[in-house]
XYZ file of C-alpha atoms in Angstrom:
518
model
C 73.860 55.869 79.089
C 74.422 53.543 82.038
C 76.449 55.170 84.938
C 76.005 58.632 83.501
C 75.444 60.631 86.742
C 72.339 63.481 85.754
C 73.137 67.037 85.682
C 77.392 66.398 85.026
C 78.717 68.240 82.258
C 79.811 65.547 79.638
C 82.853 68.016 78.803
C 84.224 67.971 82.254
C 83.245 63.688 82.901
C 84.114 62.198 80.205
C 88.185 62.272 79.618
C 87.656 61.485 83.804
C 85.769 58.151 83.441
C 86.862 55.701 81.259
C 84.234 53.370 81.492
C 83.512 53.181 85.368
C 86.748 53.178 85.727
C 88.705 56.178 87.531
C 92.444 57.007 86.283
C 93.814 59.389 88.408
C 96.612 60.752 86.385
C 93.946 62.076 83.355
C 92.091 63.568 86.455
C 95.097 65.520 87.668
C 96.048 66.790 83.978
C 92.675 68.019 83.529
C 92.935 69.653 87.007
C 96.201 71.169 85.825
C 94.488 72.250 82.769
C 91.825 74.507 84.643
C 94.048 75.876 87.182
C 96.299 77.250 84.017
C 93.172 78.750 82.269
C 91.840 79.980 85.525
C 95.622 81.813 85.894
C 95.709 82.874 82.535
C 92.488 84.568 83.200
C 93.798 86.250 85.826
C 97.083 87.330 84.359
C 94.338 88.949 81.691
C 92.376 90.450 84.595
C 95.038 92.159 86.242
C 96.920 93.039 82.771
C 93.580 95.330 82.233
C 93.833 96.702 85.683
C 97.354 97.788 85.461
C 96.764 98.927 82.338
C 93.979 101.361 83.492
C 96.266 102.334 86.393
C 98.953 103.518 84.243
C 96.634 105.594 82.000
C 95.706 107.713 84.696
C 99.213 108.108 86.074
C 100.944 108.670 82.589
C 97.319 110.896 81.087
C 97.295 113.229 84.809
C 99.236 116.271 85.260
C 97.751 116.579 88.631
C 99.642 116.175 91.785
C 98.318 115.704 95.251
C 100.205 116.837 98.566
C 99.783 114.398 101.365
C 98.427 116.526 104.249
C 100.079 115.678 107.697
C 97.741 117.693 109.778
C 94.740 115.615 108.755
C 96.953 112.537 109.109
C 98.061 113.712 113.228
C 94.144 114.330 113.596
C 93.368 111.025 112.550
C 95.598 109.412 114.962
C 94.096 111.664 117.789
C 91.148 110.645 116.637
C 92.157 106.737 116.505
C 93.928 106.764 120.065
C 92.002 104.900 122.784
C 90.888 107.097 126.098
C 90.954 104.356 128.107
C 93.582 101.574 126.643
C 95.639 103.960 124.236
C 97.037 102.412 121.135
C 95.699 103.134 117.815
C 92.816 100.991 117.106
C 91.713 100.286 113.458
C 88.381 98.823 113.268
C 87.968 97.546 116.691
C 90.714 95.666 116.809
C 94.126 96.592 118.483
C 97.034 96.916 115.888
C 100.081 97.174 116.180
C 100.436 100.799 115.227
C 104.486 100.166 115.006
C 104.820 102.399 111.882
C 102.622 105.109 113.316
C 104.559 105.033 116.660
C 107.733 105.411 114.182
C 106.262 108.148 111.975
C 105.349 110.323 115.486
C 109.149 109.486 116.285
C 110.801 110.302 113.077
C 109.141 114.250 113.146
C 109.431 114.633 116.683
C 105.867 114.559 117.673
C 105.838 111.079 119.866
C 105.510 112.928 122.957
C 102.325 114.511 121.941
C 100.712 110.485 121.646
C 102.822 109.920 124.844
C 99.729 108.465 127.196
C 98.525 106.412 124.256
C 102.095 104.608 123.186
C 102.761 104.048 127.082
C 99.421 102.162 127.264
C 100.301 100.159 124.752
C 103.898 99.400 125.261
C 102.106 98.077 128.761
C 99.769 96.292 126.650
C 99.818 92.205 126.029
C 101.157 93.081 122.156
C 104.378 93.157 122.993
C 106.167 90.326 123.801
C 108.747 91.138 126.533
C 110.122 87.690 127.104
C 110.776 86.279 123.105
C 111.197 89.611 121.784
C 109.168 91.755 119.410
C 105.472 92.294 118.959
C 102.637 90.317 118.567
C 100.299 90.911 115.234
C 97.254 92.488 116.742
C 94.356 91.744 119.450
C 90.282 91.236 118.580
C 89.701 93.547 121.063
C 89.892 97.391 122.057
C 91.125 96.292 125.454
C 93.803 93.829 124.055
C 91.328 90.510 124.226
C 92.040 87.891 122.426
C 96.234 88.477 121.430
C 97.120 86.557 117.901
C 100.488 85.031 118.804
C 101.933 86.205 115.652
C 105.096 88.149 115.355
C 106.429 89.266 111.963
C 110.342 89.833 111.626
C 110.064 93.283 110.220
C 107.648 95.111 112.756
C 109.687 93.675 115.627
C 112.873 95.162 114.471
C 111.471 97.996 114.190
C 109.566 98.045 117.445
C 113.585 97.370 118.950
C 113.988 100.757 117.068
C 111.261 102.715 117.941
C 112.232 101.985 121.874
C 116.060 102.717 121.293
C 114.949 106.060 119.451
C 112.578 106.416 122.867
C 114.982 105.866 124.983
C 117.318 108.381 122.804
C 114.525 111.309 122.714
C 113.508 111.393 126.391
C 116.992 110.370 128.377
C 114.880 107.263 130.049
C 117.224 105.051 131.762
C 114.863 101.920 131.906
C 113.762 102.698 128.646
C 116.990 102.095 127.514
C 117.936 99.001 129.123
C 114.447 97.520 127.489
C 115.724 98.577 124.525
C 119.046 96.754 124.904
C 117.430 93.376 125.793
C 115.235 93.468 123.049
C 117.815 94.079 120.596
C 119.104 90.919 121.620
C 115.779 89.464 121.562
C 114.857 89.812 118.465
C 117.104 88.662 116.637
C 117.499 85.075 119.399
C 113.972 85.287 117.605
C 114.257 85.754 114.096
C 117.845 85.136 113.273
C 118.811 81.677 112.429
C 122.057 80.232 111.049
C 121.345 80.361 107.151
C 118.163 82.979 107.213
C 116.498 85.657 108.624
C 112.883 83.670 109.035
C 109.978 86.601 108.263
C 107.766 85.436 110.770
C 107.211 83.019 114.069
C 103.959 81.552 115.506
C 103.883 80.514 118.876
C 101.687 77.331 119.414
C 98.425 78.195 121.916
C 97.074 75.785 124.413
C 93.942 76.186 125.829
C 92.347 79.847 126.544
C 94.580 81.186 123.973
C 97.525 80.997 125.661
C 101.276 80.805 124.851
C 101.941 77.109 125.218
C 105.679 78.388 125.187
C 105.976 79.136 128.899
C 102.850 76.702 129.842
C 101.892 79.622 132.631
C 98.679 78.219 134.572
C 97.025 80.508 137.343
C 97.361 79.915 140.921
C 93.231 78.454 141.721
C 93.116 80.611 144.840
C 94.965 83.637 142.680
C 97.910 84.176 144.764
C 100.790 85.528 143.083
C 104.518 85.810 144.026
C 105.778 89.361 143.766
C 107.682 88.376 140.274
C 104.305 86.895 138.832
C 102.355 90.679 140.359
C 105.266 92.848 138.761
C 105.125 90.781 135.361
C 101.290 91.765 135.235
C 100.274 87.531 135.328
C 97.397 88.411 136.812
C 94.548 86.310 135.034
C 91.203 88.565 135.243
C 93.410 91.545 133.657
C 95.384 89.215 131.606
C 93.663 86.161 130.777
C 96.197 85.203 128.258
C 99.166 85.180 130.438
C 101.245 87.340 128.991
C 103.977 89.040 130.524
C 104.003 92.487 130.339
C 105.617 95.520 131.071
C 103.817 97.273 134.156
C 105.816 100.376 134.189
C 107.382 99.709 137.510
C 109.660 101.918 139.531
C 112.044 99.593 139.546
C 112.910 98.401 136.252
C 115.692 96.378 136.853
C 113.722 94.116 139.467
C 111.388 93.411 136.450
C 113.910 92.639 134.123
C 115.531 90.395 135.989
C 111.764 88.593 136.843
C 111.875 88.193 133.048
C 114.710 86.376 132.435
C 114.008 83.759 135.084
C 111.163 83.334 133.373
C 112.546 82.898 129.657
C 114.806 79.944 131.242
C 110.729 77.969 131.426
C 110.794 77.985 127.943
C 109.106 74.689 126.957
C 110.653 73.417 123.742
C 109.370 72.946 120.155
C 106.422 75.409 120.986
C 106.742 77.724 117.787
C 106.548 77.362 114.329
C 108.632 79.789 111.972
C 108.609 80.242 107.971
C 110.556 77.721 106.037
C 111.606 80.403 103.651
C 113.258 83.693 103.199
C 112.247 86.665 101.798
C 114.539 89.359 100.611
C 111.682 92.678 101.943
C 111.841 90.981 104.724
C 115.390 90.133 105.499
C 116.594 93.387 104.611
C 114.468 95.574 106.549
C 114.861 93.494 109.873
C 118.673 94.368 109.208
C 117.976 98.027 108.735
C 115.894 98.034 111.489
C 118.516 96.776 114.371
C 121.509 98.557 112.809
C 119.367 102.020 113.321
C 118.522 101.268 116.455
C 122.394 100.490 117.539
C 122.422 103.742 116.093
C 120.176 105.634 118.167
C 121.677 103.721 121.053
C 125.099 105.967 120.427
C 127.462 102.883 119.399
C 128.245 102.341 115.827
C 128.477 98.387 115.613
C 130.157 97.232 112.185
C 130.374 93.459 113.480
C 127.293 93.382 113.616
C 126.857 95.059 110.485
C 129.015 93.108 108.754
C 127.299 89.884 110.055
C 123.824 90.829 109.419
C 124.549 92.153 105.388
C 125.349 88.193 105.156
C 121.771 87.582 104.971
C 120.978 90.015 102.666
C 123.988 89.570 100.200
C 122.600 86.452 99.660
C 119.937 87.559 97.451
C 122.158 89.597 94.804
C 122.647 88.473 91.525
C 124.461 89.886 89.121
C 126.154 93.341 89.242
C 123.097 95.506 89.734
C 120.423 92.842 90.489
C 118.512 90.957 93.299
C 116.247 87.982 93.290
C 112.853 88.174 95.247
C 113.166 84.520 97.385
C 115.852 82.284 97.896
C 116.554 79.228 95.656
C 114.468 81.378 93.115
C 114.761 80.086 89.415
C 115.797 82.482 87.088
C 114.885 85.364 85.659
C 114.004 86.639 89.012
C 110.466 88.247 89.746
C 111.400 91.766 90.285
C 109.211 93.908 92.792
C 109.815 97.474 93.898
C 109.714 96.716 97.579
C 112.700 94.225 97.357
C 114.596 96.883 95.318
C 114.129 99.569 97.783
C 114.383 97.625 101.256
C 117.758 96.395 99.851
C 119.356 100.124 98.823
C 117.884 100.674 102.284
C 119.584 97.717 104.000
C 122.388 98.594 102.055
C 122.681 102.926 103.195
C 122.665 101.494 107.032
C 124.801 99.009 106.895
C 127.228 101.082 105.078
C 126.828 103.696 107.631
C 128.369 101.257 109.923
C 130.841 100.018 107.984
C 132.136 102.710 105.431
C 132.008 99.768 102.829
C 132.701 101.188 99.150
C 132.367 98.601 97.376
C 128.701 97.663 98.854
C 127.749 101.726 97.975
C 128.939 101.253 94.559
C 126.621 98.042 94.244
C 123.954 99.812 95.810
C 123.925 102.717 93.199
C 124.103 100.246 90.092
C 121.111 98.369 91.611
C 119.503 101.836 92.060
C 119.735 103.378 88.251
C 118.897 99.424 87.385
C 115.493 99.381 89.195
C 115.609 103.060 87.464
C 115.711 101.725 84.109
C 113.679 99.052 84.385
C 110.533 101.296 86.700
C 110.517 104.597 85.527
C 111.070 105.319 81.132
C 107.324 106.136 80.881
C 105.654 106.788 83.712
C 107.954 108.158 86.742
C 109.817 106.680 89.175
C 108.412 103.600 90.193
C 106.202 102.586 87.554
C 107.236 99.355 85.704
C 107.490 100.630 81.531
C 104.770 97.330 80.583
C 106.938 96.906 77.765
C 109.694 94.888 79.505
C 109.013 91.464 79.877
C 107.498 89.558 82.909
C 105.635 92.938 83.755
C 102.788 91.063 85.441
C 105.797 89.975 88.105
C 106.459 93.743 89.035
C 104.162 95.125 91.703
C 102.819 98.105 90.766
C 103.729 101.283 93.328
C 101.472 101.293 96.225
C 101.300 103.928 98.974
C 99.193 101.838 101.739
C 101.071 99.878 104.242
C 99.870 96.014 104.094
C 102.318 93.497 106.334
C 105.430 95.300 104.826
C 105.890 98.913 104.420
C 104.336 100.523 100.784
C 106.585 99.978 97.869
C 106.652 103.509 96.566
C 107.399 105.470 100.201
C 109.966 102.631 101.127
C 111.634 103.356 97.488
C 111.436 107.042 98.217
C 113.232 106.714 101.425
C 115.776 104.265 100.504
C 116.294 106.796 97.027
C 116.557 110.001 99.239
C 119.120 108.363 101.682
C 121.448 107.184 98.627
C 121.184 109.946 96.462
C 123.443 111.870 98.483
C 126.077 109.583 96.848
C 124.839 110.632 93.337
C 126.314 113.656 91.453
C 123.716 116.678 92.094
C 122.220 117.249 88.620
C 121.050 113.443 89.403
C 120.060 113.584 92.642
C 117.867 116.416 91.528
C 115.961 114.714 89.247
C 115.509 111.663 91.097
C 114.233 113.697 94.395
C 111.875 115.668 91.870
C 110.565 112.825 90.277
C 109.633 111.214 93.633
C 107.827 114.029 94.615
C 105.978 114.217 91.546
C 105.161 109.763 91.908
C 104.295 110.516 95.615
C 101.910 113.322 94.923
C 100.309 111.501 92.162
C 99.680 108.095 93.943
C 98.114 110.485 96.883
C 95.423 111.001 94.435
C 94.511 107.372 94.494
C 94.062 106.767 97.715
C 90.961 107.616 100.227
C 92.583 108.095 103.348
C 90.411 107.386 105.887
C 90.887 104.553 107.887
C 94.254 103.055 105.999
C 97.440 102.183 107.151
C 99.532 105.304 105.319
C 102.447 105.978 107.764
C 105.198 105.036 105.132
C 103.861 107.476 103.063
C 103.761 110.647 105.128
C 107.374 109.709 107.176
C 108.062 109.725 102.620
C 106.964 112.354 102.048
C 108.225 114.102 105.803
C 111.775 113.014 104.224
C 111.446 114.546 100.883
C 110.324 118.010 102.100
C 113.206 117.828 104.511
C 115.724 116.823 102.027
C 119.277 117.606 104.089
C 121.408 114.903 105.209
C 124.853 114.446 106.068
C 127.257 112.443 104.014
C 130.787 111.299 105.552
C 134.010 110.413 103.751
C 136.822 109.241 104.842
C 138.341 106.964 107.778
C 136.490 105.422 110.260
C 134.866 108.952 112.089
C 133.339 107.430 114.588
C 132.821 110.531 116.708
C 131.102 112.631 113.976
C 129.144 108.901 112.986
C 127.734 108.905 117.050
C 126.992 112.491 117.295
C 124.943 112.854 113.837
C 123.255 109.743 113.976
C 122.093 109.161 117.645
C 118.771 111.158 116.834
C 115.510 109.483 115.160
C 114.135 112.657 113.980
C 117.270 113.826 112.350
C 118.853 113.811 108.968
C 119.419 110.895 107.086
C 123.309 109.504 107.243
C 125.555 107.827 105.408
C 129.343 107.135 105.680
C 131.668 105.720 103.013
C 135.298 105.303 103.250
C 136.198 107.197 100.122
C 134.085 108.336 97.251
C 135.351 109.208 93.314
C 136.027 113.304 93.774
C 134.836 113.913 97.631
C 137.897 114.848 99.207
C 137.464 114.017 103.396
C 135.199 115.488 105.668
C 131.248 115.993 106.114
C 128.852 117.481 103.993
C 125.837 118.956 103.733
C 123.755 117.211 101.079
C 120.687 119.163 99.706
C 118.309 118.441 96.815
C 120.520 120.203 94.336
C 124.004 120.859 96.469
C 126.344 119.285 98.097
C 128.232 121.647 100.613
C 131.685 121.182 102.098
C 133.963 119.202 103.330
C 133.479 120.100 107.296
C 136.296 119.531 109.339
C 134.765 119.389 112.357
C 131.232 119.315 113.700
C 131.220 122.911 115.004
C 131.732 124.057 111.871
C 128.172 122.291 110.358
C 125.791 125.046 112.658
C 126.457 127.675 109.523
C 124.669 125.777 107.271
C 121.671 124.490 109.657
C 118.355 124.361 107.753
């Protein structure tokens, strides 16, 4: 007929024209209408692919053993000759969870010439706090100005544990400034935001301090120990240039932070519970490492991530989520995590007992069939439930996060059930291994996992506030795990040693721990 345009698909034109004439609210109902069948599809699509997934986990008796020889080799291999880091693909990554792995079993002073090159790289950002995404380029070209709250707590970690393992002075006044930092960064009144852009002007650069080069390149002695030199650091970034006198620098840098141009970043709108919780973990352990047991702090920072509970033994995924909440593995396990540091600060009881009913909940609800953190398909809203995943993506893997957080609170848990849990872990881990070709991936999280599982002491405190004993076992990033709690059902006071099946003592006193040294 008249009007009708060749080659349109009457199905699709006609409840759209009416007439010639164009109603825009049948338009966006049949818009709606294709969008829900094209999301149905895909709740099919993945349906089927979870459904294969968990055939092979539940139908294989096999069980791989992650193998941290060939993992260190890879990282030799990755490490750049010239620039250090750990390049992946040509580009310069942050590498934080590596750097943390190679701290957590002792073997960061091996990669020592790589991680200095990179701490004196343009990815870290000195003057805001934290550490920028990643860079285009081998030689740190081309810096994304994106900073994630997770990896920059943890960098503030991973240079407090530094600063712990080699007795560096300036090392440890870095670390103190970026604690601050970071969370001047991230932390805002009502949230923790996950992540902050700063705005770029031209070149690429940081519109937030407006730096231009001098046109006949002289520099003042601040602007030459702050590395602003623009054919070696075209993007202007301060860095850290490894000077003698550390001090001098640091000082340099906090005249510059008081340039800050305002309303030159962008941060998330919402909140995440991963997220929120790990930052928190992140800066309590490296107060930690840092000798000083901080329970204002603590007790300030759980704020953000008690706001995510609901109900006695449950947590929603977002805030101002409707209900029933989506329910994921990773938020699970970052908050028992959150929750195991925290308390370690505080001694809290009550927040341990929470922690433990959230614990056999995600229990119940991940692992009747098919182990520990496999979702049983036949609860509802299964499709909402990642499945376990041991390759690191912006967060930390699901399944080695769980296994950590498990490990670190099962010392709470009576031994027959600690026992099971820890061998059911190792049986997930080894099985998920199988899945995974491990060249070239991000897999950290799993190995410093795994590390923890087939290292499974830790010390558990009870009683008043011990600070001494809290100082002395917890300063180090490649020891035990820790927790305190001010009383516990049947532990009379003291330390103890907490093993896979065994729970030794109470110790009276730390000299009395070296007889039962692994």
């Amino acid at each position: 007929g008249a009007g009708v345009a060749i080659g349109v698909p009457r199905v699709f034109r006609e409840p759209i024209l009416r007439g010639d004439r164009f109603d825009p609210a049948v338009f966006v109902l049949r818009l709606r209408k294709m969008s829900d069948r094209a999301q149905s599809k895909e709740s099919n699509d993945v349906a089927a692919r979870q459904a294969t997934d968990l055939a092979i986990l539940a139908g294989s008796s096999e069980e791989g053993v992650p193998d941290l020889e060939r993992y260190l080799d890879q990282l030799r291999a990755r490490s750049h000759p010239e620039f250090g880091g750990l390049p992946l693909a040509g580009f310069q990554v942050n590498a934080i969870r590596d750097w943390r792995m190679l701290q957590v079993i002792g073997k960061l002073g091996e990669f020592d010439a790589p991680f200095q090159k990179w701490m004196q790289s343009p990815l870290v950002d000195w003057t805001f706090g934290g550490i920028y995404q990643q860079a285009e380029q081998v030689d740190y070209g081309a810096v994304e100005l994106d900073k994630r709250a997770t990896l920059s707590a943890e960098f503030v970690a991973v240079l407090a544990g530094y600063a712990r393992q080699t007795g560096d002075g300036r090392m440890e006044a870095l670390a103190r400034d970026q604690w601050k930092q970071v969370q001047l960064e991230f932390v805002r009144e009502d949230r923790i935001v996950p992540w902050v852009s700063t705005l770029r002007s031209p070149l690429n650069r940081s519109a937030r301090l407006g730096l231009t080069p001098d046109p006949l390149g002289r520099l003042t002695h601040e602007q030459t120990a702050l590395g602003l030199e623009v054919g070696t650091n075209p993007q202007l970034i301060p860095r850290w240039t490894n000077p003698q006198d550390g001090e001098q620098w640091l000082t340099a840098l906090q005249a510059l932070r008081k340039q800050e141009l305002p309303a030159k970043t962008r941060a998330s709108e919402s909140a995440y519970l991963s997220s929120t919780a790990l930052f928190v973990t992140s800066i309590l352990e490296a107060r930690r490492y840092l000798g000083e047991s901080d329970s204002t702090t603590a007790v300030n920072l759980w704020a953000y991530v008690k706001a995510f509970e609901a109900g006695p033994d449950s947590v929603t995924h977002r805030r101002g989520e409707g209900k029933p909440p989506r329910r994921t593995l990773l938020d699970r396990a970052a908050y028992i995590l959150a929750a195991c540091e925290v308390g370690t600060h505080t001694g809290n009881e009550g927040m341990m007992r929470r922690a433990v009913a959230v614990f056999r909940q995600t229990r119940r609800e991940f692992a009747p069939v098919y182990g520990a953190a496999v979702a049983d398909p036949r609860l509802p809203e299964t499709l909402a439930i990642d499945k376990p995943d041991v390759v690191d993506g912006l967060q930390e893997a699901s399944l080695p996060l769980f296994v950590r957080a498990s490990t670190r609170l099962s010392m709470l848990l009576p031994d027959a059930e600690r026992k099971a849990v820890r061998d059911e872990l190792r049986k997930q881990l080894g099985r998920e291994s199988l899945r995974v070709d491990e060249a070239g991936q991000r897999l950290a999280g799993r190995y410093r996992a795994w590390w923890r599982l087939q290292s499974p002491l830790g010390y558990l405190i009870v009683g008043p506030d011990p600070q001494r004993w809290r100082d002395e076992l917890g300063r180090d990033p490649a020891g035990p795990p820790l927790l305190w709690v001010k009383s516990w059902p049947d532990l009379a006071p003291g330390i103890y040693v907490v093993r896979d099946d065994v729970r030794e003592g109470p110790f009276t006193s730390l000299a009395s721990l070296t007889e039962v040294q692994p």
